[in-house]
Tab-separated table of C-alpha atoms in Angstrom:
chain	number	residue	atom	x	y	z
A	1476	UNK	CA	42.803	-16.956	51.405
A	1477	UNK	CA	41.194	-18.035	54.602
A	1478	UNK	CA	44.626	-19.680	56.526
A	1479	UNK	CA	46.441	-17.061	55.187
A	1480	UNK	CA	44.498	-14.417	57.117
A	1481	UNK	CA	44.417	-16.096	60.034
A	1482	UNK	CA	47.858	-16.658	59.400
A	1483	UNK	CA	47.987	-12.985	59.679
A	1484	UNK	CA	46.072	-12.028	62.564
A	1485	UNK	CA	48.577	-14.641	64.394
A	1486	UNK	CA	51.592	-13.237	63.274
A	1487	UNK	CA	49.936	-9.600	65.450
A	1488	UNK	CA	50.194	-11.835	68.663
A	1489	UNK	CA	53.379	-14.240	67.728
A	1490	UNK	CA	55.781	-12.554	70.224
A	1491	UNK	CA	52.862	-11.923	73.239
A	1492	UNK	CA	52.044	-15.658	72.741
A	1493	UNK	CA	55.112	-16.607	75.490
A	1494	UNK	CA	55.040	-13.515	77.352
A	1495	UNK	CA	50.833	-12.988	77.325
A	1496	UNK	CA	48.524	-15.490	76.695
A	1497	UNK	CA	49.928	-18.544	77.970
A	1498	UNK	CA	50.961	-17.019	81.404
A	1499	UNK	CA	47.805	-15.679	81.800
A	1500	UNK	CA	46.277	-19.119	81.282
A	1501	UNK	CA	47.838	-20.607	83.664
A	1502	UNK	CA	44.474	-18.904	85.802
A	1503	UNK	CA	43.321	-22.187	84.711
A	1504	UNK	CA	44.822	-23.941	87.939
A	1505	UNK	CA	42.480	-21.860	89.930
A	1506	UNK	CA	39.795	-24.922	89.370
A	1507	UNK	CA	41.583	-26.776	91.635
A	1508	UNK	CA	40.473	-24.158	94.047
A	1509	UNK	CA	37.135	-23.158	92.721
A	1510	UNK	CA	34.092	-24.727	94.184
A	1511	UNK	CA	31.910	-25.057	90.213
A	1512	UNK	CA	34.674	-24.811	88.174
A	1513	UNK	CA	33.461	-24.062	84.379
A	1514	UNK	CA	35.436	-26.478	82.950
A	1515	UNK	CA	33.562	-26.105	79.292
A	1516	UNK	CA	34.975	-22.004	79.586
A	1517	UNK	CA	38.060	-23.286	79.079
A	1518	UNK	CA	37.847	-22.265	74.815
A	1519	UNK	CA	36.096	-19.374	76.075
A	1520	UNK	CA	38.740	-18.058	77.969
A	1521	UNK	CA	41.039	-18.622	75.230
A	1522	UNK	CA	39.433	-16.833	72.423
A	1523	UNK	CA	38.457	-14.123	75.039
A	1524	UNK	CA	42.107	-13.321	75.969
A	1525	UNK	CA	43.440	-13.556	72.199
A	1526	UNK	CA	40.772	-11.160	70.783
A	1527	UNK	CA	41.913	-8.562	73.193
A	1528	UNK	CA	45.682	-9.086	72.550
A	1529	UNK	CA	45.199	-8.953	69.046
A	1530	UNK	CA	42.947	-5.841	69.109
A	1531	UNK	CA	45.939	-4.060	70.866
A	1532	UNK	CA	48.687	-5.460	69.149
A	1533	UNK	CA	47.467	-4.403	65.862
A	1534	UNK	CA	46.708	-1.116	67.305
A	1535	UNK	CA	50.258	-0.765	68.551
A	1536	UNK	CA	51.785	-2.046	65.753
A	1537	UNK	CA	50.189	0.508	62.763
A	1538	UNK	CA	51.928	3.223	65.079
A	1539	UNK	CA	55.245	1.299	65.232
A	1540	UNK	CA	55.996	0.487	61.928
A	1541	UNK	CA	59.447	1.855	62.184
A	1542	UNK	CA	60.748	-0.316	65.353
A	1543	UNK	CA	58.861	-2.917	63.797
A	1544	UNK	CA	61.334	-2.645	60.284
A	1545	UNK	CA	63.878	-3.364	62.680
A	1546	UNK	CA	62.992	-5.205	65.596
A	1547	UNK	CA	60.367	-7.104	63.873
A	1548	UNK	CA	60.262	-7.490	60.343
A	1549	UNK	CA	57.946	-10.910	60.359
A	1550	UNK	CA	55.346	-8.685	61.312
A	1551	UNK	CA	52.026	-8.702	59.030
A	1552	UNK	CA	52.998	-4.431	58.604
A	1553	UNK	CA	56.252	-4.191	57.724
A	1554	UNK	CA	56.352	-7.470	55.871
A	1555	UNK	CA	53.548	-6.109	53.466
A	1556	UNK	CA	50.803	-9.003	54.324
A	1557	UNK	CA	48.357	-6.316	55.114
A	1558	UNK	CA	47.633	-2.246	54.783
A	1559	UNK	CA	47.780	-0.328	57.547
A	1560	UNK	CA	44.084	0.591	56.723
A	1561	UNK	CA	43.206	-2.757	56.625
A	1562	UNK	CA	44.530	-3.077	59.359
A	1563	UNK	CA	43.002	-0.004	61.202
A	1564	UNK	CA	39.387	-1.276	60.537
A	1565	UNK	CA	40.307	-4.782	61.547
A	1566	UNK	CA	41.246	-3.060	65.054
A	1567	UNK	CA	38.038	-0.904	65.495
A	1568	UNK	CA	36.093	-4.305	64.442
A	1569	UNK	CA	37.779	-5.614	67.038
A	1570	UNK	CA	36.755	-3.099	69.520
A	1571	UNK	CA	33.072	-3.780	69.483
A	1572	UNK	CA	33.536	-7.582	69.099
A	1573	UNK	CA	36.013	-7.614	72.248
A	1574	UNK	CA	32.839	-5.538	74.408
A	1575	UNK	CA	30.131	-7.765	72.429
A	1576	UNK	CA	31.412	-10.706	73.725
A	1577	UNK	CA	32.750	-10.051	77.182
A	1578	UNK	CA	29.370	-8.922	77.854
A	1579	UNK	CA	27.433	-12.344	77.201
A	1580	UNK	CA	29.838	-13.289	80.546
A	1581	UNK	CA	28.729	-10.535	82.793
A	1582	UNK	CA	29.509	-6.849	83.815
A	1583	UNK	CA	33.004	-7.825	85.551
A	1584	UNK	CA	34.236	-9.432	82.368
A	1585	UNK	CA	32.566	-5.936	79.859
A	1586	UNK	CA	34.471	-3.802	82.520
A	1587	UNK	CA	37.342	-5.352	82.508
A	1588	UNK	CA	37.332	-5.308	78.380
A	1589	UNK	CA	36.788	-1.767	78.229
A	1590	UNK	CA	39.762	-0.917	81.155
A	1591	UNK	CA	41.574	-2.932	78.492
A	1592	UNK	CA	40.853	-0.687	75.827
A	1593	UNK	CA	41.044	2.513	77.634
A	1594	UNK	CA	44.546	1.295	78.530
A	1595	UNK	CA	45.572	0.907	74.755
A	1596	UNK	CA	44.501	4.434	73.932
A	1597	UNK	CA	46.502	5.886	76.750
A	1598	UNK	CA	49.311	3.660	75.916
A	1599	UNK	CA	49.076	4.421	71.871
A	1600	UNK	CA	47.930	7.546	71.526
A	1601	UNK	CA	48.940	9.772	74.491
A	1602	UNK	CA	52.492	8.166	75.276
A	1603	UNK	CA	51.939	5.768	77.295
A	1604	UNK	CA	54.861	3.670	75.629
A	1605	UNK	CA	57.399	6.496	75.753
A	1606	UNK	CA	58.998	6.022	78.716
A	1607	UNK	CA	59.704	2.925	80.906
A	1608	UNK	CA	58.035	3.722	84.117
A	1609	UNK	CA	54.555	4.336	82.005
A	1610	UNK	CA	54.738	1.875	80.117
A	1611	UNK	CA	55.405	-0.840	82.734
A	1612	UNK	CA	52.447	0.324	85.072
A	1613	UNK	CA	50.264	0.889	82.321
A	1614	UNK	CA	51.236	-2.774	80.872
A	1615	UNK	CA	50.826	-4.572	84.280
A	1616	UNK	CA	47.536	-2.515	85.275
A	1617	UNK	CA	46.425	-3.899	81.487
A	1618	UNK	CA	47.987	-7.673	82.622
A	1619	UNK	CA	45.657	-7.520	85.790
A	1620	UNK	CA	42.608	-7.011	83.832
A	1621	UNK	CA	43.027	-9.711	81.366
A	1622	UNK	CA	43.433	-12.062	84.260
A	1623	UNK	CA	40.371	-10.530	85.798
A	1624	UNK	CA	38.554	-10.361	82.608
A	1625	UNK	CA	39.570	-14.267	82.379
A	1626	UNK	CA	38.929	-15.005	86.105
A	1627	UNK	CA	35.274	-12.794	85.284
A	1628	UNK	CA	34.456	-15.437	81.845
A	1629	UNK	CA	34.925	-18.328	83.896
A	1630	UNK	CA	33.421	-17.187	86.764
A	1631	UNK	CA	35.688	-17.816	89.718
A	1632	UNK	CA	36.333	-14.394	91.107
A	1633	UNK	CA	37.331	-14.431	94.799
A	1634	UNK	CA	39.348	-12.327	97.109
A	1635	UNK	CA	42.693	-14.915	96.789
A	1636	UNK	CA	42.096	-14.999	93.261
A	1637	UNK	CA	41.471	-10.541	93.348
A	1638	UNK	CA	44.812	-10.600	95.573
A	1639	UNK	CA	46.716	-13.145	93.591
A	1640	UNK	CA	46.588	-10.900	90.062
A	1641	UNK	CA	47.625	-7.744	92.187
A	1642	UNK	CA	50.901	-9.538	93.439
A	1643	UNK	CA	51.657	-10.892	89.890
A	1644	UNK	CA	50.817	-7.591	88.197
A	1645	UNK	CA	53.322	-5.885	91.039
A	1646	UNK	CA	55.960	-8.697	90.143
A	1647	UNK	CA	55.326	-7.963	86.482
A	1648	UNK	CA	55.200	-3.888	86.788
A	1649	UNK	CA	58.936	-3.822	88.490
A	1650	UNK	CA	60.499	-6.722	85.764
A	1651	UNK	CA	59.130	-5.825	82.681
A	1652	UNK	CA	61.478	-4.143	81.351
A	1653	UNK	CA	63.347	-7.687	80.629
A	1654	UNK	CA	60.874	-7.661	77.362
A	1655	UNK	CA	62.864	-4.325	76.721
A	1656	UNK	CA	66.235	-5.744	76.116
A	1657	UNK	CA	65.916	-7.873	73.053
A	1658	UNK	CA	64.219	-4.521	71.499
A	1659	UNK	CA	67.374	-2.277	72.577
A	1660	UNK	CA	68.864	-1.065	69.130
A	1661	UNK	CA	64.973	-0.278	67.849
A	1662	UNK	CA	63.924	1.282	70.506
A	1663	UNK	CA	67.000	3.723	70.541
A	1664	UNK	CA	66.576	4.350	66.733
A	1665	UNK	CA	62.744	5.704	67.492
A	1666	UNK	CA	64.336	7.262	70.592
A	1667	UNK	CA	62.042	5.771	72.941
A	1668	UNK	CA	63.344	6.376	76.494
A	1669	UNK	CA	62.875	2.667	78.470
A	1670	UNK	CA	64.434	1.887	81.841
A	1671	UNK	CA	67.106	-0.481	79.184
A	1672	UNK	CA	67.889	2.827	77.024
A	1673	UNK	CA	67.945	5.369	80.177
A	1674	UNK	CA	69.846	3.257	82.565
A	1675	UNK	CA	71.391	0.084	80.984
A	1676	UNK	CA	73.549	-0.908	84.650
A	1677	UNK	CA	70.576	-0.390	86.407
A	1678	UNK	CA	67.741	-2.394	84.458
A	1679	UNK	CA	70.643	-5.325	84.580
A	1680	UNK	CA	71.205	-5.284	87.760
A	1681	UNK	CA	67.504	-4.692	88.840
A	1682	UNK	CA	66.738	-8.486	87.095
A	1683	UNK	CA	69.324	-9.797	88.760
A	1684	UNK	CA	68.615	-9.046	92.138
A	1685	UNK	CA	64.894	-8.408	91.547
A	1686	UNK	CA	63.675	-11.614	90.036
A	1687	UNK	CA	65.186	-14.491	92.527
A	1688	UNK	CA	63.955	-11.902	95.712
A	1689	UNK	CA	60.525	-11.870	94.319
A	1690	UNK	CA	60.851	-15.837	93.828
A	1691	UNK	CA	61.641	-15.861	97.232
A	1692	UNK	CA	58.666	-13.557	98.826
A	1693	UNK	CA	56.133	-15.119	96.969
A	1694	UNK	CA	57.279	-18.748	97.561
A	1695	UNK	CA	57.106	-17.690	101.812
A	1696	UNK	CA	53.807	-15.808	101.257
A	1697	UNK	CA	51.794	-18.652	99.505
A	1698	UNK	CA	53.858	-21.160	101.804
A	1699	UNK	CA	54.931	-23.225	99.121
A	1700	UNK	CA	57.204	-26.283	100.314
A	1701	UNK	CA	61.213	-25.782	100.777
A	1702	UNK	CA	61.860	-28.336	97.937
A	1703	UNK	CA	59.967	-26.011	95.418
A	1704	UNK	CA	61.006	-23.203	97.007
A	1705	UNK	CA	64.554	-23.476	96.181
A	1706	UNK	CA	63.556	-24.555	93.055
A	1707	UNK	CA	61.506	-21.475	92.212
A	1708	UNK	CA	64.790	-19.184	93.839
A	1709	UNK	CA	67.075	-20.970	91.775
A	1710	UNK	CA	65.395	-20.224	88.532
A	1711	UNK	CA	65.015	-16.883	89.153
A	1712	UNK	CA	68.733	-16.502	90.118
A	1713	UNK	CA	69.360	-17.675	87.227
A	1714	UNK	CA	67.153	-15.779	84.874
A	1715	UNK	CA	68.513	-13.065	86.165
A	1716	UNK	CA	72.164	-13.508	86.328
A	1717	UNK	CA	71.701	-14.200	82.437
A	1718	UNK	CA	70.725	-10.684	81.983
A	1719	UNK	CA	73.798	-9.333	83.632
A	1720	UNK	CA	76.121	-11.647	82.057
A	1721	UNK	CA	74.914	-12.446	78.313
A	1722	UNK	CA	74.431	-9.130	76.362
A	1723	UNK	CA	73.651	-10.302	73.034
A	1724	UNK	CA	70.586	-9.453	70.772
A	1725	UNK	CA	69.850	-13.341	70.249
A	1726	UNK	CA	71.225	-14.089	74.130
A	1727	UNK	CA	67.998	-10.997	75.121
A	1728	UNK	CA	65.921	-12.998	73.531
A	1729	UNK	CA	66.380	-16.694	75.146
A	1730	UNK	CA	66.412	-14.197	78.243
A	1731	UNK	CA	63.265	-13.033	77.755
A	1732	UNK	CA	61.195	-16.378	76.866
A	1733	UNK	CA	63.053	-17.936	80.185
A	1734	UNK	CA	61.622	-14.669	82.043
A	1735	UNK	CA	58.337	-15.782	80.679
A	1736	UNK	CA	58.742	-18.912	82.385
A	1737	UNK	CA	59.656	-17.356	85.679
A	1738	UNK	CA	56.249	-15.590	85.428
A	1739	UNK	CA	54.770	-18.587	84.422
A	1740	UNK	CA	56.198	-20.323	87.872
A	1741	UNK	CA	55.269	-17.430	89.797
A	1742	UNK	CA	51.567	-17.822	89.134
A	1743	UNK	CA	51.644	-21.537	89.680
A	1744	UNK	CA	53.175	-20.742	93.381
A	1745	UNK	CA	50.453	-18.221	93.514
A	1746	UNK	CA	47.401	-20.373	92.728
């Protein structure tokens, strides 16, 4: 009964695993910059971020069980592996766990918990997920605090770390509507109105062009060497070129997971 809760509770975070919580750990390879580095943090940090993805991803998910039927039928909801009111006091549980434990780390990592959860209600309850322009600020402004929140448990806040999550949560606030393409057909059968539904050309075009130029800024801002800089431009050209040229549901989703691991590059340029 045990592994098959946890099962479960992983099966709320299986698709943010890629696109979440191992980007965001790549803060991590600020030790090689920080002066004390809290290498023993590292589980910390871990459990810290997944808590808080799962509290909002079971939140989100009780109010998409529809998209979820079609986009996502693994899913502990629609798949029947637990009630929604189960599920709903799992998720306010979760809510004074999350603040419990940030706070043993400090008042940056408990404020940075609660922007977190004053982001999910805005995002659940009051629309926040209804169009694309909301949902990608509200979804990068929530990105920037787990990395602060992370940054805050192991204690290596600085202003190049501050300045390094606003760049990536920029980078992710104009791209994120790549996550938006493998959920296409679900998201126009619950009629919600993303950049991908609104303006199909557009969104494709915008990862094209927008991924390899960011790839390119932030390679010549952090002065990262020509080798790797062409490297890191030539990945992104081609992440994005795959989103103008393969339109497939199972062609979004390889799309996606290698936009994941543009992110994932643009950190490591950024740290």
């Amino acid at each position: 009964r045990i592994s098959g809760h946890i099962v479960t509770l992983f099966l709320f975070t299986k698709s943010d695993v890629f696109t979440v919580l191992i980007p965001i750990m790549c803060t991590l390879s600020t030790f090689a910059a920080a002066s004390h580095p809290n290498a023993n943090r590292i589980p910390d940090i871990i459990i810290w971020i997944w808590l808080h993805l799962l509290k909002h991803d079971i939140y989100n998910q009780m109010l998409d069980q529809e998209e979820d039927q079609k986009n996502k039928p693994y899913r502990p909801l629609p798949a029947g592996c637990i009630t929604a009111q189960n599920a709903a006091d799992v998720r306010w549980l979760l809510v004074l766990v999350c603040l419990i434990f940030s706070a043993m780390y400090g008042i940056k990592a408990l404020a940075c918990s609660a922007c977190i959860e004053a982001l999910s209600i805005w995002y659940n309850e009051f629309g926040g997920d209804k169009t694309g322009l909301s949902k990608n600020i509200l979804t990068a402004i929530a990105y920037a605090n787990f990395e602060l929140g992370a940054m805050a448990v192991i204690g290596i806040i600085d202003n190049i770390g501050a300045c390094a999550v606003a760049f990536s949560s920029v980078v992710f606030a104009t791209t994120l509507h790549a996550q938006d393409f493998k959920d296409e057909e679900g998201d126009r059968l619950t009629g919600r109105c993303t950049l991908v539904t609104l303006f199909p050309t557009f969104a494709r075009m915008s990862m094209m062009i927008g991924i390899p130029l960011w790839s390119l800024y932030l390679s010549r801002l952090w002065k990262v060497d020509l080798v790797c800089s062409l490297a890191f431009v030539a990945y992104g050209t081609i992440v994005g070129a795959r989103f103008m040229v393969y339109r497939t549901a199972s062609a979004h989703k390889q799309s996606c997971k290698l936009y994941s691991v543009s992110n994932l590059e643009s950190k490591n340029s950024t740290y």
